[in-house]
Amino acid sequence: MPLDYPIVEHTLPNGLKVVVSPDHTIPVVTVNLWVGVGSRHEEPGHTGFAHLFEHLMFQGSAQVAKGEHFESLLAVGGRLNATTWFDRTNYFETVPTPALELALWLEADRHGHLLAAVNQTNLDNQRDVVKEEKRERYDNAPYGTALIDIYATLFPSGHPYHHPTIGSMDDLDAASLDDVHAFFRRYYGADNTVMALVGDVDPEQALGLVERHFADLRPLGEPPRPPGPQLDPLTEPATLVREDTVPNDRVHLAWRLPVDRARDHDAAALALDAVAGLSMSPATVDLVRQRQSVTHLHSSVLALVDGASIGLVVLDVAPGEDPVAVEDQFCAVLEAFLQAGPGEALLEAVRAQSERSWLSALAAGDERADLIAQSTLLHGDPALVNTRVDSLRGVSADEITQAARRWLQPGSRASVTYRRTEDR
Amino acid sequence: MRTRPIVDPAPPAWTFPGCEVTALDSGLRLVLVDLPGQHVLSIRTIVPMNLVDEPADTEGIFTVMSRVLDEGTASHSPTEFAELVERAGIALGAGVSDGGLSVDMDVPSGYAAAALDLLTELLSEPVFPGAEVRRAVAARLTEIDHADAHASSRAAKEFLATAVDPSHRASRPTGGERAGVRAVTSDALRREHARRVGPRGATVVIAGHLAGTDVASLASRALQRWRADGQVSPTPWRPPPSAPTAGRIVLVDRPGSVQAEIHVGWPGPDRHVDGGWAPYPAAAWLLAGSPGARVDAVLREEKGYTYGIRGAYRSRRRGGHVVVAGAVRGDVAVESLGLLHGILDRSADGFTDAEVASAVDFLSRTAPGRYATADTVADEVAALALHDLPWDFTSAYLAAVTRLDAEAVSAAHRRWLAPGMAARTSIVVGDAADLEPALRRRAQEAATRLDVVRSRPA
């Protein structure tokens, strides 16, 4: 299915890239800003900073009071939030068309003039909130810290993906107001930001509004450091075992994959999906259906830009089964897949599933805006939304097999096992 | 820097998408919603089933059934069926809630015919192979372990066990507990399937870009084959009655917890309530929905005790609960519980004009964006079938929201608000060694009782 979402690009003199994609189906517009700073940019001793900063962006700016950003957009029918990830921080809202200019004004005020409002009280309060976020999502949840262990096992100390976005609470405790100011000046600038506007807008009018509110944002001048070189797969398995009060043994397996948009990234991702992502995948059939040594199997790919993406498989070990044996069973299935590659039916299913998943993502204007901002900021390719499905469909069985043999060897896995201790 | 722009207050020219409803002679209702440009179709099937009709010794059997409908049919083995589903790009899911069985499919429009054939097959001719049933039972048992290990789901389960009278099925988890789930067999599933899963009273919703494909004919042709001569009507639904233990504080010991999960609730209305449903989502939004809501304004933004507390009026098919829940730092858990109940007490004084205006604008003006895709529209229409509501409910509700004022929202909230801490059930999941003494004092002050649950549930 050829897709033809309209894409209008414009770059302001200060370097802000704007991509407008009109869609008049419903009377709303999504504003989505991607700032080129994530946890991959954080220095040792300053982890968790990009994320803490995201919280501070809701605490007021030069002309906006604490909480007012949320309140004033919600009150006109906006839905909004922000997230932090390894490669970027994004800020987004979907608003009724008449509220577009208000959204742009609010974003311009915080993206250009945040520091006027940051104070010690806000910093202390949001540091406490972030600590509760970490306790809730990581420390107090079964397996909540598994991803942190996986990153640390898969990547060497000092690598940008060695630590998670939530960061270290000691580092956050040490953060001062001066650090906050320095962080803003270093990373928040027009030429390190991309804005996607998707929805009920006329591109010319929308760009006029963006010019009006964002033209005075300062550029960084000096861009953040570029991504590092591609990491090779691990040369031998890296293993971590934890005893924990979890409901069942769980094995997490992870691989370093090619960075997003690298030639064999898609092939490696489709390979992982083929081997472990579907009901008809060989790992599901063998471990979940036949042996029943695994109660639940999940695979996913985190597409990243700085030296590696991450391929992840999670195996919930059935009661009475040995997690080491389960891991061996998975590796045997993987080994067989590397030999034979995907058969025709599996290939057809993987393609059909990835195609439907992409079409579903693009069906919503807010998600489309996020994907446009992503492809523009990280890959300089705003029209990716129109070409993605075809390029996925163009990956051959042979490319999938070759990519799997290069990147998904059992011997290249990082393995993190949470073993259940009997009593809490 | 520019000055703040003024927003045109005119509401958007938008209405909830219209439903075209036809009835098949089998008693199945087919609901089509045309959404131009939505090329992934969302197909939602609802079969009304009342959990009280589960045999007492196999509670959870409806949930297990929902998970094995596609694991082997008279025409295909489990792996053959999975292959047919996945090669057609179909995302398939099924589950059970208070209102019945849901089977959800998302499918690229070009595969609509295949999806409807497979849907008919899994609804009408599942065979429940023994190996697949054992696997689904084992998976559900694991799921129970996980639900008990997570503080939030553990709290939700304890809330229903404490607040709802044990004579009502709603006091126990929808998916059943260990003993009932373990007793589920292929034979029992076949028996229940024959009695419960039929087209009479069921609804199939198809939302998406329908022009150019005669989806109505495809659907009727496929679904006409779904027959169930032995189908019996579900027992009429009734609201869950309160338990004698409602209003207590229950501390669930979770040693080593670095936070405490707080879960407070009391009986609430369902969407059929006299006076209309419109005020309730607005009240919940103002109390504990919006980031600036009354609870988070204190517990998150002023105190920094939580990442966020959320509340809702939760409607069942009949009856419901008002629930406010979230995680707080362990050493301020008892203080937080007191602050929360204080905010709830003061909500009896009502909401201001400005608060209600902001809730009305949020709820009504976000609707076009919230219902922009085939899946969100199909989910909403399916929810109407699950809750036994008319097809124009959503548009009438959204229109009613725009007419709300402070008086209406305050009065509706007051009507259901349970007066005082001892009238509301409070669950705290955390480390009892740290929490118990202070919580016991708090219970005495509030003239209610503290129960402590120490062991893992059997």
XYZ file of N, CA and C in Angstrom, chain A residues 26-28 55 59 62-63 66 68 70 72 74-79 96 98-99 101-102 105 109 113 125-126 128-129 132-133 135-137 139-140 142-143 212-213 216 247-248 250 278-280 288-289 292 295 345 348-349 352-353 356 359-360 363-364 420 424, chain B residues 1-5 7-8 12 14 38-40 71 78-79 82-83 85-87 89-91 106 108 131-132 135 142 145-146 149-151 254-255 257-259 285 290-291 300-302 304-307 327-329 358 361-362 365-366 368-370 372-373 456:
378
model
N -10.104 15.277 11.316
C -10.760 15.754 12.540
C -10.148 17.103 12.920
N -10.921 17.925 13.669
C -10.476 19.312 13.926
C -9.463 19.423 15.057
N -8.384 18.656 14.998
C -7.329 18.747 16.013
C -5.964 18.787 15.335
N 10.894 16.833 33.713
C 9.931 17.197 34.765
C 9.934 18.710 35.009
N 7.295 22.974 35.228
C 7.260 23.732 36.481
C 7.245 25.240 36.255
N 9.299 31.665 31.737
C 9.278 33.124 31.932
C 7.871 33.683 32.139
N 6.924 33.279 31.276
C 5.584 33.857 31.366
C 4.529 32.852 31.826
N 4.012 27.617 37.464
C 4.096 26.178 37.732
C 2.733 25.529 37.475
N 0.910 25.573 34.972
C 0.013 26.270 34.047
C 0.056 25.666 32.644
N 0.272 22.514 31.769
C -0.717 21.440 31.757
C -2.133 22.002 31.817
N -3.541 24.932 31.284
C -4.156 25.760 30.249
C -4.411 24.950 28.982
N -5.005 21.512 28.980
C -6.101 20.589 29.311
C -7.439 21.321 29.248
N -7.445 22.550 29.716
C -8.702 23.285 29.817
C -9.266 23.696 28.454
N -8.449 23.638 27.404
C -9.010 23.921 26.077
C -9.165 22.630 25.272
N -9.051 21.490 25.953
C -9.250 20.223 25.251
C -7.961 19.640 24.699
N -6.847 19.935 25.353
C -5.574 19.354 24.924
C -5.253 18.092 25.701
N -4.517 17.195 25.079
C -3.938 16.036 25.768
C -2.454 16.156 25.559
N -7.396 21.050 20.072
C -8.330 21.503 19.048
C -7.645 22.588 18.202
N -8.233 25.529 17.103
C -8.112 26.928 17.540
C -7.078 27.136 18.648
N -6.656 26.076 19.297
C -5.696 26.218 20.402
C -4.251 26.030 19.948
N -2.159 28.008 18.457
C -1.218 29.090 18.768
C -0.890 29.122 20.262
N -1.873 28.811 21.092
C -1.601 28.750 22.533
C -0.546 27.677 22.830
N 2.820 28.946 21.781
C 3.301 29.984 22.701
C 3.855 29.341 23.980
N 7.755 29.352 25.142
C 8.162 29.973 26.403
C 9.081 29.046 27.199
N 12.733 29.976 27.281
C 12.873 30.872 28.429
C 12.556 30.146 29.730
N 11.264 19.615 44.738
C 9.979 18.914 44.608
C 10.025 17.870 43.486
N 10.534 18.243 42.331
C 10.518 17.301 41.220
C 11.549 16.192 41.400
N 12.049 14.827 44.268
C 11.287 13.878 45.087
C 10.299 13.085 44.232
N 9.636 13.761 43.298
C 8.664 13.073 42.437
C 9.371 12.015 41.584
N 10.101 8.959 43.525
C 8.921 8.096 43.666
C 8.629 7.366 42.356
N 8.879 8.034 41.239
C 8.710 7.374 39.942
C 9.647 6.170 39.850
N 10.987 4.482 42.391
C 10.550 3.429 43.321
C 9.361 2.669 42.745
N 8.414 3.419 42.164
C 7.190 2.778 41.673
C 7.465 1.880 40.462
N 8.251 2.387 39.524
C 8.403 1.662 38.262
C 9.553 0.666 38.256
N 12.013 -0.021 41.519
C 12.435 -0.691 42.752
C 11.338 -1.528 43.402
N 10.088 -1.087 43.295
C 9.011 -1.766 44.017
C 8.238 -2.738 43.121
N 8.102 -6.157 40.677
C 8.855 -7.372 40.369
C 9.537 -7.243 38.994
N 10.769 -7.620 38.906
C 11.592 -7.517 37.682
C 11.811 -6.054 37.244
N 6.426 33.120 14.297
C 6.109 34.186 15.239
C 6.606 33.854 16.647
N 6.444 32.610 17.045
C 6.747 32.286 18.445
C 8.141 31.707 18.666
N 12.734 33.761 17.954
C 13.734 34.356 18.850
C 14.425 33.317 19.740
N 7.794 -13.472 41.283
C 6.831 -14.574 41.257
C 7.333 -15.826 40.542
N 8.170 -15.681 39.528
C 8.741 -16.878 38.908
C 10.104 -16.527 38.317
N 12.729 -15.729 35.666
C 12.579 -15.080 34.359
C 13.955 -14.888 33.740
N 6.248 -14.224 17.278
C 4.892 -14.596 16.854
C 4.451 -15.896 17.532
N 3.151 -16.156 17.433
C 2.637 -17.438 17.938
C 3.198 -18.609 17.149
N 3.487 -18.369 15.852
C 3.998 -19.453 15.015
C 5.527 -19.467 14.964
N 7.002 -22.811 24.333
C 5.719 -22.480 24.961
C 4.665 -23.549 24.667
N 4.571 -23.962 23.406
C 3.511 -24.911 23.044
C 3.893 -26.363 23.347
N 6.356 -26.631 26.946
C 5.680 -25.894 28.019
C 6.642 -25.600 29.169
N 6.079 -20.136 30.202
C 4.652 -19.793 30.191
C 4.380 -18.590 29.309
N 6.213 -19.241 4.975
C 5.039 -18.858 5.766
C 5.438 -17.903 6.890
N 6.172 -14.478 5.476
C 4.937 -13.778 5.119
C 4.267 -13.220 6.382
N 4.265 -14.001 7.449
C 3.620 -13.569 8.697
C 4.367 -12.397 9.324
N 3.592 -9.333 7.315
C 2.204 -8.883 7.489
C 2.021 -8.236 8.861
N 2.645 -8.833 9.881
C 2.496 -8.281 11.230
C 3.195 -6.928 11.363
N 1.068 -4.326 9.491
C -0.136 -3.901 10.216
C 0.218 -3.041 11.416
N 0.976 0.425 10.104
C -0.240 1.121 9.662
C -1.081 1.546 10.860
N -1.137 0.709 11.883
C -1.887 1.074 13.092
C -1.248 2.289 13.768
N -2.087 5.406 11.945
C -3.518 5.732 11.865
C -3.879 6.910 12.756
N -3.119 7.123 13.809
C -3.424 8.219 14.725
C -2.492 9.394 14.444
N 13.783 -16.837 41.540
C 12.844 -16.602 42.629
C 13.395 -17.131 43.946
N 9.470 -13.805 50.645
C 9.731 -12.386 50.527
C 10.468 -11.917 51.763
N 9.894 37.531 23.149
C 8.754 36.815 23.726
C 7.449 37.494 23.316
N 6.476 36.666 22.998
C 5.174 37.186 22.575
C 4.191 37.108 23.733
N 3.088 37.789 23.586
C 2.064 37.689 24.629
C 1.172 36.486 24.365
N 0.507 36.074 25.415
C -0.291 34.857 25.383
C -1.460 34.986 24.408
N -1.586 34.040 23.466
C -2.692 34.110 22.507
C -4.024 33.756 23.175
N -7.589 31.850 22.950
C -8.130 30.707 22.219
C -9.611 30.923 21.947
N -9.998 30.753 20.695
C -11.404 30.829 20.299
C -12.175 29.747 21.052
N -15.637 22.378 18.826
C -15.366 21.865 17.483
C -16.625 21.335 16.808
N -17.896 18.621 15.497
C -17.553 17.197 15.459
C -18.602 16.425 16.237
N -9.037 5.155 7.684
C -8.554 4.196 8.695
C -8.453 2.814 8.044
N -7.261 2.504 7.518
C -7.115 1.308 6.683
C -6.836 0.035 7.471
N -6.603 0.157 8.762
C -6.587 -1.041 9.606
C -7.960 -1.123 10.259
N -7.092 -21.770 20.038
C -6.063 -22.819 20.155
C -6.630 -24.165 19.712
N -4.029 -25.890 16.513
C -3.610 -24.604 17.092
C -2.552 -23.894 16.247
N -1.557 -24.619 15.780
C -0.498 -23.940 15.022
C -0.980 -23.528 13.635
N -2.944 -20.332 14.238
C -2.036 -19.205 14.509
C -1.399 -18.714 13.212
N -1.038 -19.652 12.352
C -0.392 -19.292 11.084
C -1.352 -18.501 10.195
N -3.856 -16.681 11.137
C -4.053 -15.357 11.745
C -2.857 -14.454 11.440
N -1.671 -14.980 11.651
C -0.500 -14.121 11.563
C -0.132 -13.797 10.121
N -0.384 -14.724 9.213
C -0.078 -14.439 7.795
C -1.034 -13.405 7.217
N -1.835 -10.782 8.847
C -1.533 -9.529 9.535
C -2.512 -9.197 10.644
N -3.202 -10.192 11.147
C -4.229 -9.944 12.164
C -3.602 -9.905 13.546
N -3.965 -8.899 14.324
C -3.666 -8.904 15.759
C -4.920 -9.395 16.452
N -7.549 -6.605 14.987
C -7.182 -5.500 14.111
C -6.585 -6.121 12.866
N -5.492 -5.351 8.496
C -5.472 -4.496 7.304
C -6.717 -4.789 6.463
N -3.950 -30.371 25.776
C -2.627 -29.776 26.000
C -2.734 -28.249 26.053
N -3.564 -27.689 25.189
C -3.705 -26.228 25.164
C -4.430 -25.730 26.408
N -2.044 -25.696 29.225
C -1.128 -24.558 29.065
C -1.819 -23.253 29.498
N 0.177 -18.575 36.656
C 1.330 -17.675 36.701
C 0.876 -16.223 36.802
N 0.032 -15.323 40.257
C 1.254 -15.051 41.029
C 1.755 -13.632 40.757
N 1.727 -13.247 39.482
C 2.223 -11.923 39.131
C 1.326 -10.829 39.703
N 2.037 -10.320 43.214
C 3.360 -9.757 43.490
C 3.424 -8.253 43.215
N 2.573 -7.776 42.325
C 2.541 -6.338 42.042
C 1.681 -5.634 43.084
N 2.218 -4.576 43.660
C 1.498 -3.902 44.745
C 0.145 -3.368 44.272
N 3.789 -6.616 52.695
C 4.659 -6.899 51.559
C 6.063 -6.496 52.004
N 6.721 -7.418 52.720
C 8.012 -7.074 53.336
C 9.004 -6.575 52.295
N 9.016 -3.712 50.859
C 8.491 -2.690 49.945
C 9.171 -1.355 50.200
N 9.524 -0.668 49.138
C 10.116 0.656 49.305
C 9.067 1.754 49.126
N 7.833 1.344 48.841
C 6.714 2.275 48.787
C 5.518 1.596 49.418
N -12.088 13.515 37.313
C -11.003 14.281 36.698
C -10.508 15.371 37.657
N -6.809 14.788 36.505
C -5.922 15.782 35.906
C -4.604 15.854 36.674
N -3.510 16.219 36.005
C -2.241 16.400 36.732
C -2.356 17.491 37.805
N 1.565 15.193 45.225
C 2.694 15.192 44.298
C 3.368 16.570 44.235
N 2.600 17.583 43.859
C 3.246 18.861 43.549
C 3.647 19.646 44.794
N 2.886 19.485 45.896
C 3.277 20.208 47.111
C 4.240 19.370 47.953
N 5.587 16.079 47.173
C 6.577 15.204 46.538
C 6.544 13.784 47.078
N 5.368 13.346 47.566
C 5.257 12.009 48.166
C 4.991 10.906 47.132
N 4.604 11.283 45.924
C 4.138 10.278 44.959
C 4.484 10.681 43.537
N 4.552 9.689 42.662
C 4.671 9.960 41.224
C 3.297 10.310 40.655
N 0.810 4.939 44.480
C 1.911 4.550 45.364
C 2.535 5.795 45.985
N 2.855 5.686 47.273
C 3.508 6.798 47.973
C 4.752 6.283 48.684
N 5.628 7.219 49.056
C 6.835 6.841 49.783
C 6.448 6.148 51.076
N -13.217 23.784 33.477
C -12.010 23.180 32.889
C -12.233 21.695 32.607
N -14.462 21.399 29.479
C -13.713 21.671 28.251
C -12.783 20.511 27.913
N -12.122 19.973 28.944
C -11.215 18.856 28.675
C -11.987 17.650 28.142
N -13.816 18.558 24.638
C -12.992 18.968 23.495
C -11.880 17.986 23.142
N -11.554 17.079 24.049
C -10.567 16.063 23.675
C -11.218 14.924 22.902
N -12.771 14.560 19.943
C -12.387 14.270 18.550
C -11.038 13.554 18.456
N -10.082 13.956 19.263
C -8.761 13.325 19.225
C -8.762 11.950 19.866
N -9.579 11.794 20.914
C -9.608 10.484 21.584
C -10.296 9.435 20.732
N -10.223 9.229 17.284
C -9.770 9.522 15.926
C -9.453 8.267 15.132
N -9.281 7.131 15.801
C -8.807 5.945 15.088
C -9.826 4.810 15.189
N 0.839 -14.848 51.929
C 0.428 -14.823 50.526
C -0.894 -15.553 50.397
